[in-house]
mmCIF file of N, CA and C in Angstrom:
data_model
loop_
_atom_site.group_PDB
_atom_site.id
_atom_site.type_symbol
_atom_site.label_atom_id
_atom_site.label_comp_id
_atom_site.label_asym_id
_atom_site.label_seq_id
_atom_site.Cartn_x
_atom_site.Cartn_y
_atom_site.Cartn_z
ATOM 1 N N MET Q 1 -34.344 1.589 79.957
ATOM 2 C CA MET Q 1 -32.921 1.107 78.980
ATOM 3 C C MET Q 1 -33.448 -0.208 77.879
ATOM 4 N N ALA Q 2 -33.823 -1.024 78.900
ATOM 5 C CA ALA Q 2 -34.639 -2.319 78.366
ATOM 6 C C ALA Q 2 -35.063 -2.263 77.177
ATOM 7 N N ASP Q 3 -36.603 -1.451 77.540
ATOM 8 C CA ASP Q 3 -37.320 -1.091 75.966
ATOM 9 C C ASP Q 3 -36.746 -0.612 74.574
ATOM 10 N N ASN Q 4 -35.570 0.612 74.936
ATOM 11 C CA ASN Q 4 -35.355 0.936 74.056
ATOM 12 C C ASN Q 4 -33.800 0.700 73.300
ATOM 13 N N TYR Q 5 -33.778 -0.546 73.518
ATOM 14 C CA TYR Q 5 -32.269 -1.744 73.276
ATOM 15 C C TYR Q 5 -32.800 -3.067 72.546
ATOM 16 N N ASN Q 6 -34.536 -3.417 73.594
ATOM 17 C CA ASN Q 6 -35.474 -4.333 72.368
ATOM 18 C C ASN Q 6 -35.723 -3.647 71.378
ATOM 19 N N ASN Q 7 -36.975 -2.094 71.007
ATOM 20 C CA ASN Q 7 -36.842 -1.089 69.971
ATOM 21 C C ASN Q 7 -35.639 -1.368 69.051
ATOM 22 N N ASN Q 8 -34.840 -0.598 69.188
ATOM 23 C CA ASN Q 8 -33.977 -0.893 68.437
ATOM 24 C C ASN Q 8 -33.460 -2.002 67.780
ATOM 25 N N SER Q 9 -33.553 -2.971 68.795
ATOM 26 C CA SER Q 9 -32.909 -4.716 68.122
ATOM 27 C C SER Q 9 -34.427 -5.129 67.078
ATOM 28 N N ASN Q 10 -35.354 -4.597 67.270
ATOM 29 C CA ASN Q 10 -36.489 -4.925 66.434
ATOM 30 C C ASN Q 10 -36.949 -4.036 65.838
ATOM 31 N N ASN Q 11 -36.270 -2.772 64.691
ATOM 32 C CA ASN Q 11 -36.466 -2.455 63.801
ATOM 33 C C ASN Q 11 -34.913 -2.869 63.493
ATOM 34 N N PHE Q 12 -33.907 -3.121 64.173
ATOM 35 C CA PHE Q 12 -32.546 -3.311 62.975
ATOM 36 C C PHE Q 12 -33.410 -4.919 61.988
ATOM 37 N N GLU Q 13 -34.367 -5.392 62.836
ATOM 38 C CA GLU Q 13 -34.919 -6.584 62.220
ATOM 39 C C GLU Q 13 -35.827 -6.743 60.900
ATOM 40 N N LYS Q 14 -36.333 -5.432 61.594
ATOM 41 C CA LYS Q 14 -37.556 -5.049 60.371
ATOM 42 C C LYS Q 14 -37.045 -4.307 59.459
ATOM 43 N N THR Q 15 -35.764 -4.004 59.939
ATOM 44 C CA THR Q 15 -35.162 -2.617 58.017
ATOM 45 C C THR Q 15 -34.531 -4.115 57.940
ATOM 46 N N MET Q 16 -33.375 -4.951 58.897
ATOM 47 C CA MET Q 16 -33.395 -5.984 57.880
ATOM 48 C C MET Q 16 -33.682 -7.346 56.329
ATOM 49 N N ARG Q 17 -34.941 -7.718 57.691
ATOM 50 C CA ARG Q 17 -36.077 -8.113 57.052
ATOM 51 C C ARG Q 17 -35.935 -7.629 55.810
ATOM 52 N N GLU Q 18 -36.255 -6.179 55.561
ATOM 53 C CA GLU Q 18 -36.663 -5.461 54.474
ATOM 54 C C GLU Q 18 -35.888 -5.493 53.375
ATOM 55 N N TYR Q 19 -34.567 -4.916 53.519
ATOM 56 C CA TYR Q 19 -33.224 -5.389 53.098
ATOM 57 C C TYR Q 19 -33.103 -6.632 52.081
ATOM 58 N N LEU Q 20 -32.985 -7.732 53.531
ATOM 59 C CA LEU Q 20 -32.842 -9.265 52.293
ATOM 60 C C LEU Q 20 -34.090 -9.380 51.482
ATOM 61 N N LYS Q 21 -35.611 -8.138 51.866
ATOM 62 C CA LYS Q 21 -36.096 -9.406 50.544
ATOM 63 C C LYS Q 21 -36.170 -7.770 48.692
ATOM 64 N N GLN Q 22 -35.651 -7.003 49.885
ATOM 65 C CA GLN Q 22 -35.483 -6.113 49.100
ATOM 66 C C GLN Q 22 -33.697 -6.797 48.125
ATOM 67 N N ALA Q 23 -32.982 -7.526 47.988
ATOM 68 C CA ALA Q 23 -32.076 -8.169 48.068
ATOM 69 C C ALA Q 23 -32.383 -8.882 47.012
ATOM 70 N N ARG Q 24 -33.724 -9.811 47.530
ATOM 71 C CA ARG Q 24 -33.498 -11.065 46.775
ATOM 72 C C ARG Q 24 -34.436 -10.413 45.248
ATOM 73 N N LYS Q 25 -34.996 -10.503 46.057
ATOM 74 C CA LYS Q 25 -35.909 -9.582 44.339
ATOM 75 C C LYS Q 25 -34.586 -9.046 42.926
ATOM 76 N N ARG Q 26 -33.581 -7.846 43.465
ATOM 77 C CA ARG Q 26 -32.593 -7.726 43.082
ATOM 78 C C ARG Q 26 -32.211 -7.984 42.135
ATOM 79 N N LEU Q 27 -31.423 -9.062 42.900
ATOM 80 C CA LEU Q 27 -31.313 -10.120 42.741
ATOM 81 C C LEU Q 27 -31.388 -11.642 41.662
ATOM 82 N N ASP Q 28 -32.560 -11.696 41.655
ATOM 83 C CA ASP Q 28 -33.676 -11.860 40.321
ATOM 84 C C ASP Q 28 -34.010 -11.529 39.145
ATOM 85 N N SER Q 29 -33.668 -10.145 39.510
ATOM 86 C CA SER Q 29 -34.012 -8.847 37.764
ATOM 87 C C SER Q 29 -33.130 -8.363 37.652
ATOM 88 N N GLU Q 30 -32.550 -7.358 38.152
ATOM 89 C CA GLU Q 30 -31.480 -6.974 38.072
ATOM 90 C C GLU Q 30 -29.871 -6.948 38.031
ATOM 91 N N PHE Q 31 -29.763 -7.591 39.080
ATOM 92 C CA PHE Q 31 -28.247 -8.956 39.729
ATOM 93 C C PHE Q 31 -27.968 -10.116 38.806
ATOM 94 N N ALA Q 32 -29.757 -10.924 37.752
ATOM 95 C CA ALA Q 32 -29.047 -11.717 36.809
ATOM 96 C C ALA Q 32 -27.916 -12.050 36.834
ATOM 97 N N GLY Q 33 -27.253 -11.230 36.199
ATOM 98 C CA GLY Q 33 -25.501 -11.908 36.071
ATOM 99 C C GLY Q 33 -24.699 -12.194 37.450
ATOM 100 N N THR Q 34 -25.538 -11.529 38.519
ATOM 101 C CA THR Q 34 -24.270 -12.032 40.014
ATOM 102 C C THR Q 34 -25.397 -13.381 39.550
ATOM 103 N N ARG Q 35 -26.356 -13.727 39.796
ATOM 104 C CA ARG Q 35 -27.105 -14.390 39.676
ATOM 105 C C ARG Q 35 -26.498 -16.268 39.356
ATOM 106 N N GLU Q 36 -25.708 -15.487 37.574
ATOM 107 C CA GLU Q 36 -25.861 -16.791 37.336
ATOM 108 C C GLU Q 36 -23.885 -16.904 38.041
ATOM 109 N N ALA Q 37 -23.939 -15.883 37.995
ATOM 110 C CA ALA Q 37 -22.106 -16.378 38.236
ATOM 111 C C ALA Q 37 -21.659 -17.721 39.220
ATOM 112 N N ILE Q 38 -23.069 -17.021 40.193
ATOM 113 C CA ILE Q 38 -23.375 -17.578 41.621
ATOM 114 C C ILE Q 38 -23.570 -18.782 41.136
ATOM 115 N N LYS Q 39 -24.037 -19.475 39.732
ATOM 116 C CA LYS Q 39 -24.791 -20.711 39.920
ATOM 117 C C LYS Q 39 -23.514 -21.411 39.328
ATOM 118 N N LEU Q 40 -22.377 -20.837 38.519
ATOM 119 C CA LEU Q 40 -21.373 -21.392 38.239
ATOM 120 C C LEU Q 40 -20.391 -21.572 39.835
ATOM 121 N N VAL Q 41 -20.381 -20.146 39.945
ATOM 122 C CA VAL Q 41 -18.819 -20.896 41.005
ATOM 123 C C VAL Q 41 -19.194 -22.028 41.595
ATOM 124 N N ALA Q 42 -21.235 -22.387 42.375
ATOM 125 C CA ALA Q 42 -21.570 -23.249 42.801
ATOM 126 C C ALA Q 42 -21.720 -24.363 42.337
ATOM 127 N N THR Q 43 -21.312 -24.034 40.933
ATOM 128 C CA THR Q 43 -21.150 -25.664 40.476
ATOM 129 C C THR Q 43 -20.108 -26.556 40.577
ATOM 130 N N ASP Q 44 -18.593 -25.397 40.227
ATOM 131 C CA ASP Q 44 -17.432 -25.912 40.351
ATOM 132 C C ASP Q 44 -17.227 -26.240 41.838
ATOM 133 N N LYS Q 45 -18.369 -25.911 42.665
ATOM 134 C CA LYS Q 45 -17.458 -26.088 44.631
ATOM 135 C C LYS Q 45 -17.829 -27.585 43.961
ATOM 136 N N MET Q 46 -19.165 -27.717 43.710
ATOM 137 C CA MET Q 46 -19.487 -29.200 43.465
ATOM 138 C C MET Q 46 -18.761 -29.682 42.950
ATOM 139 N N ARG Q 47 -17.428 -29.377 41.680
ATOM 140 C CA ARG Q 47 -17.076 -30.658 41.677
ATOM 141 C C ARG Q 47 -15.791 -30.648 42.313
ATOM 142 N N ASN Q 48 -15.879 -29.684 43.611
ATOM 143 C CA ASN Q 48 -14.211 -29.459 44.030
ATOM 144 C C ASN Q 48 -14.815 -30.485 45.083
ATOM 145 N N PHE Q 49 -16.449 -30.637 45.897
ATOM 146 C CA PHE Q 49 -16.489 -31.886 46.869
ATOM 147 C C PHE Q 49 -16.221 -32.711 46.504
ATOM 148 N N MET Q 50 -16.947 -32.448 45.061
ATOM 149 C CA MET Q 50 -16.660 -34.359 44.361
ATOM 150 C C MET Q 50 -14.901 -34.685 44.723
ATOM 151 N N GLN Q 51 -14.388 -33.930 43.968
ATOM 152 C CA GLN Q 51 -12.805 -34.077 43.467
ATOM 153 C C GLN Q 51 -12.356 -34.585 44.674
ATOM 154 N N ALA Q 52 -12.841 -33.946 46.167
ATOM 155 C CA ALA Q 52 -12.079 -33.695 47.137
ATOM 156 C C ALA Q 52 -12.287 -35.044 47.772
ATOM 157 N N MET Q 53 -13.507 -35.014 47.806
ATOM 158 C CA MET Q 53 -14.393 -36.377 49.018
ATOM 159 C C MET Q 53 -14.092 -38.127 47.661
ATOM 160 N N ASP Q 54 -13.194 -37.472 46.810
ATOM 161 C CA ASP Q 54 -12.796 -38.925 45.739
ATOM 162 C C ASP Q 54 -14.163 -39.593 45.862
ATOM 163 N N LYS Q 55 -14.930 -38.777 45.600
ATOM 164 C CA LYS Q 55 -17.007 -40.004 45.099
ATOM 165 C C LYS Q 55 -17.758 -39.323 44.325
ATOM 166 N N GLY Q 56 -17.885 -39.902 43.127
ATOM 167 C CA GLY Q 56 -19.065 -39.717 42.677
ATOM 168 C C GLY Q 56 -20.410 -39.389 42.853
ATOM 169 N N LEU Q 57 -21.114 -38.792 42.774
ATOM 170 C CA LEU Q 57 -22.838 -37.894 42.608
ATOM 171 C C LEU Q 57 -23.442 -38.735 41.478
ATOM 172 N N ASN Q 58 -24.423 -38.872 41.172
ATOM 173 C CA ASN Q 58 -24.934 -39.111 40.729
ATOM 174 C C ASN Q 58 -26.166 -37.555 39.447
ATOM 175 N N LYS Q 59 -26.161 -37.478 39.180
ATOM 176 C CA LYS Q 59 -27.484 -36.359 38.859
ATOM 177 C C LYS Q 59 -28.125 -35.299 39.454
ATOM 178 N N GLU Q 60 -29.003 -36.166 40.505
ATOM 179 C CA GLU Q 60 -29.695 -35.859 40.762
ATOM 180 C C GLU Q 60 -28.640 -35.180 42.923
ATOM 181 N N GLU Q 61 -27.959 -35.827 43.041
ATOM 182 C CA GLU Q 61 -27.295 -35.848 43.814
ATOM 183 C C GLU Q 61 -26.094 -34.607 43.827
ATOM 184 N N ARG Q 62 -26.349 -34.275 42.219
ATOM 185 C CA ARG Q 62 -25.384 -32.887 42.336
ATOM 186 C C ARG Q 62 -25.891 -31.647 42.081
ATOM 187 N N ASP Q 63 -27.686 -31.911 41.675
ATOM 188 C CA ASP Q 63 -28.066 -30.500 41.762
ATOM 189 C C ASP Q 63 -28.425 -30.511 42.665
ATOM 190 N N TYR Q 64 -28.734 -31.289 43.641
ATOM 191 C CA TYR Q 64 -28.903 -31.483 45.593
ATOM 192 C C TYR Q 64 -28.230 -30.071 45.301
ATOM 193 N N LEU Q 65 -26.603 -30.591 45.350
ATOM 194 C CA LEU Q 65 -25.452 -30.652 45.776
ATOM 195 C C LEU Q 65 -25.308 -28.881 45.833
ATOM 196 N N SER Q 66 -25.497 -28.927 44.434
ATOM 197 C CA SER Q 66 -24.917 -27.782 43.990
ATOM 198 C C SER Q 66 -26.577 -26.350 44.080
ATOM 199 N N SER Q 67 -27.483 -26.892 44.350
ATOM 200 C CA SER Q 67 -28.736 -26.565 45.072
ATOM 201 C C SER Q 67 -28.400 -25.434 46.427
ATOM 202 N N LEU Q 68 -28.000 -26.487 47.256
ATOM 203 C CA LEU Q 68 -27.373 -26.105 48.441
ATOM 204 C C LEU Q 68 -26.183 -25.003 48.516
ATOM 205 N N ILE Q 69 -25.746 -25.565 47.987
ATOM 206 C CA ILE Q 69 -24.498 -24.176 47.918
ATOM 207 C C ILE Q 69 -24.880 -22.915 46.999
ATOM 208 N N THR Q 70 -26.261 -23.079 45.699
ATOM 209 C CA THR Q 70 -26.621 -21.540 45.173
ATOM 210 C C THR Q 70 -27.784 -20.428 46.496
ATOM 211 N N GLU Q 71 -27.794 -21.387 46.917
ATOM 212 C CA GLU Q 71 -28.674 -21.049 47.475
ATOM 213 C C GLU Q 71 -28.354 -20.269 49.004
ATOM 214 N N GLY Q 72 -26.756 -20.780 49.913
ATOM 215 C CA GLY Q 72 -26.931 -20.445 51.130
ATOM 216 C C GLY Q 72 -25.372 -19.896 50.658
ATOM 217 N N MET Q 73 -25.158 -18.675 48.370
ATOM 218 C CA MET Q 73 -24.192 -18.387 48.169
ATOM 219 C C MET Q 73 -25.591 -16.506 47.851
ATOM 220 N N TYR Q 74 -26.581 -17.054 47.600
ATOM 221 C CA TYR Q 74 -27.683 -16.383 47.849
ATOM 222 C C TYR Q 74 -28.282 -15.232 48.637
ATOM 223 N N GLN Q 75 -28.255 -16.461 49.821
ATOM 224 C CA GLN Q 75 -28.507 -15.609 50.738
ATOM 225 C C GLN Q 75 -27.208 -15.238 51.803
ATOM 226 N N SER Q 76 -26.004 -15.542 51.275
ATOM 227 C CA SER Q 76 -24.772 -14.965 51.609
ATOM 228 C C SER Q 76 -25.006 -13.188 51.441
ATOM 229 N N PHE Q 77 -24.865 -13.264 49.756
ATOM 230 C CA PHE Q 77 -25.389 -11.836 48.896
ATOM 231 C C PHE Q 77 -26.702 -10.530 50.080
ATOM 232 N N CYS Q 78 -27.380 -11.757 49.654
ATOM 233 C CA CYS Q 78 -28.786 -11.029 50.652
ATOM 234 C C CYS Q 78 -28.392 -10.538 51.511
ATOM 235 N N TYR Q 79 -27.663 -10.746 52.664
ATOM 236 C CA TYR Q 79 -27.452 -10.436 53.950
ATOM 237 C C TYR Q 79 -26.058 -9.290 53.672
ATOM 238 N N GLY Q 80 -26.004 -9.593 52.360
ATOM 239 C CA GLY Q 80 -24.045 -8.472 52.421
ATOM 240 C C GLY Q 80 -24.568 -7.266 51.451
ATOM 241 N N TYR Q 81 -26.151 -7.408 51.332
ATOM 242 C CA TYR Q 81 -26.859 -6.408 50.427
ATOM 243 C C TYR Q 81 -27.077 -6.070 51.779
ATOM 244 N N GLY Q 82 -27.767 -6.732 53.020
ATOM 245 C CA GLY Q 82 -28.245 -6.067 53.325
ATOM 246 C C GLY Q 82 -27.317 -4.558 54.962
ATOM 247 N N VAL Q 83 -26.720 -5.583 54.787
ATOM 248 C CA VAL Q 83 -25.849 -5.371 56.059
ATOM 249 C C VAL Q 83 -25.095 -3.630 55.873
ATOM 250 N N GLY Q 84 -24.640 -4.181 53.800
ATOM 251 C CA GLY Q 84 -24.574 -2.465 52.921
ATOM 252 C C GLY Q 84 -24.908 -1.307 53.325
ATOM 253 N N LYS Q 85 -26.525 -2.069 53.423
ATOM 254 C CA LYS Q 85 -27.648 -0.943 53.287
ATOM 255 C C LYS Q 85 -27.803 0.111 54.451
ATOM 256 N N ILE Q 86 -27.658 -1.060 55.919
ATOM 257 C CA ILE Q 86 -27.449 -0.290 56.524
ATOM 258 C C ILE Q 86 -26.613 0.332 57.094
ATOM 259 N N GLU Q 87 -25.246 -0.381 57.531
ATOM 260 C CA GLU Q 87 -24.017 0.536 57.320
ATOM 261 C C GLU Q 87 -23.760 1.928 56.753
ATOM 262 N N GLY Q 88 -25.233 1.398 55.346
ATOM 263 C CA GLY Q 88 -25.221 3.526 54.542
ATOM 264 C C GLY Q 88 -25.362 4.508 55.112
ATOM 265 N N ALA Q 89 -27.083 3.492 55.629
ATOM 266 C CA ALA Q 89 -27.723 4.942 56.294
ATOM 267 C C ALA Q 89 -27.519 5.128 56.956
ATOM 268 N N HIS Q 90 -26.720 4.663 58.089
ATOM 269 C CA HIS Q 90 -27.007 5.349 60.006
ATOM 270 C C HIS Q 90 -24.334 5.385 59.335
ATOM 271 N N ARG Q 91 -24.177 5.476 58.671
ATOM 272 C CA ARG Q 91 -22.718 5.464 58.522
ATOM 273 C C ARG Q 91 -22.119 4.508 59.751
ATOM 274 N N LYS Q 92 -22.269 3.803 60.578
ATOM 275 C CA LYS Q 92 -21.586 3.110 61.247
ATOM 276 C C LYS Q 92 -21.516 1.767 61.055
ATOM 277 N N LYS Q 93 -19.822 0.322 61.040
ATOM 278 C CA LYS Q 93 -20.404 -0.724 61.661
ATOM 279 C C LYS Q 93 -21.197 -0.692 61.902
ATOM 280 N N VAL Q 94 -21.895 -2.795 61.402
ATOM 281 C CA VAL Q 94 -23.086 -3.362 61.603
ATOM 282 C C VAL Q 94 -21.680 -4.455 62.528
ATOM 283 N N TYR Q 95 -22.373 -4.862 63.204
ATOM 284 C CA TYR Q 95 -21.142 -6.105 64.083
ATOM 285 C C TYR Q 95 -22.991 -7.389 64.204
ATOM 286 N N LEU Q 96 -22.526 -8.041 63.350
ATOM 287 C CA LEU Q 96 -24.148 -9.661 63.348
ATOM 288 C C LEU Q 96 -23.413 -9.936 65.048
#
Protein backbone atom coordinates (compact mmCIF):
# COMPACT_ATOMS: atom_id res chain seq x y z
CA MET A 1 0.00 0.00 0.00
CA ALA A 2 2.83 2.41 0.89
CA ASP A 3 4.59 1.61 -2.41
CA ASN A 4 1.44 2.51 -4.35
CA TYR A 5 1.21 5.84 -2.47
CA ASN A 6 4.88 6.59 -3.20
CA ASN A 7 4.40 5.71 -6.87
CA ASN A 8 1.36 7.98 -7.15
CA SER A 9 3.21 10.74 -5.33
CA ASN A 10 6.25 10.40 -7.61
CA ASN A 11 4.05 10.35 -10.72
CA PHE A 12 2.21 13.46 -9.53
CA GLU A 13 5.47 15.30 -8.86
CA LYS A 14 6.96 14.28 -12.21
CA THR A 15 3.81 15.30 -14.07
CA MET A 16 3.56 18.56 -12.17
CA ARG A 17 7.19 19.45 -12.92
CA GLU A 18 6.56 18.81 -16.61
CA TYR A 19 3.44 21.02 -16.57
CA LEU A 20 5.35 23.76 -14.72
CA LYS A 21 8.00 23.75 -17.46
CA GLN A 22 5.30 23.76 -20.12
CA ALA A 23 3.50 26.68 -18.45
CA ARG A 24 6.69 28.72 -18.17
CA LYS A 25 7.48 28.08 -21.84
CA ARG A 26 3.97 29.09 -22.88
CA LEU A 27 4.10 32.15 -20.64
CA ASP A 28 7.25 33.24 -22.46
CA SER A 29 5.73 32.69 -25.92
CA GLU A 30 1.98 32.25 -26.39
CA PHE A 31 0.89 34.12 -23.26
CA ALA A 32 2.99 37.23 -23.83
CA GLY A 33 -0.03 39.42 -23.03
CA THR A 34 -0.48 37.65 -19.70
CA ARG A 35 3.22 38.08 -18.97
CA GLU A 36 2.99 41.83 -19.65
CA ALA A 37 -0.15 42.13 -17.52
CA ILE A 38 1.66 40.41 -14.65
CA LYS A 39 4.49 42.94 -14.93
CA LEU A 40 2.01 45.83 -14.81
CA VAL A 41 0.26 44.37 -11.76
CA ALA A 42 3.63 43.84 -10.05
CA THR A 43 4.59 47.46 -10.66
CA ASP A 44 1.25 48.56 -9.23
CA LYS A 45 1.76 46.32 -6.17
CA MET A 46 5.22 47.81 -5.66
CA ARG A 47 3.75 51.33 -5.71
CA ASN A 48 1.04 50.26 -3.26
CA PHE A 49 3.75 48.89 -0.97
CA MET A 50 5.65 52.18 -1.08
CA GLN A 51 2.49 54.13 -0.33
CA ALA A 52 1.35 51.83 2.48
CA MET A 53 4.78 51.80 4.09
CA ASP A 54 5.20 55.54 3.47
CA LYS A 55 8.69 54.76 2.27
CA GLY A 56 10.48 55.79 -0.86
CA LEU A 57 12.63 53.31 -2.70
CA ASN A 58 15.43 54.05 -5.11
CA LYS A 59 15.23 52.69 -8.67
CA GLU A 60 17.30 49.59 -7.88
CA GLU A 61 15.07 48.74 -4.89
CA ARG A 62 11.90 49.34 -6.91
CA ASP A 63 13.16 47.13 -9.73
CA TYR A 64 14.14 44.39 -7.27
CA LEU A 65 10.77 44.47 -5.47
CA SER A 66 8.88 44.44 -8.78
CA SER A 67 11.02 41.52 -9.94
CA LEU A 68 10.25 39.54 -6.77
CA ILE A 69 6.53 40.17 -7.15
CA THR A 70 6.64 39.31 -10.86
CA GLU A 71 8.46 36.02 -10.26
CA GLY A 72 5.97 35.09 -7.54
CA MET A 73 3.08 35.79 -9.89
CA TYR A 74 4.75 33.81 -12.69
CA GLN A 75 5.15 30.90 -10.29
CA SER A 76 1.51 31.13 -9.21
CA PHE A 77 0.41 31.19 -12.84
CA CYS A 78 2.51 28.12 -13.62
CA TYR A 79 1.19 26.16 -10.64
CA GLY A 80 -2.38 27.11 -11.53
CA TYR A 81 -1.78 25.98 -15.10
CA GLY A 82 -0.30 22.67 -13.91
CA VAL A 83 -3.06 21.97 -11.41
CA GLY A 84 -5.68 22.79 -14.05
CA LYS A 85 -4.07 20.38 -16.52
CA ILE A 86 -3.97 17.60 -13.91
CA GLU A 87 -7.57 18.22 -12.86
CA GLY A 88 -8.65 18.17 -16.51
CA ALA A 89 -6.81 14.93 -17.21
CA HIS A 90 -8.13 13.11 -14.13
CA ARG A 91 -11.48 14.87 -13.81
CA LYS A 92 -10.81 15.26 -10.07
CA LYS A 93 -9.99 18.18 -7.83
CA VAL A 94 -6.36 18.51 -6.78
CA TYR A 95 -5.63 19.59 -3.23
CA LEU A 96 -2.11 20.74 -2.48
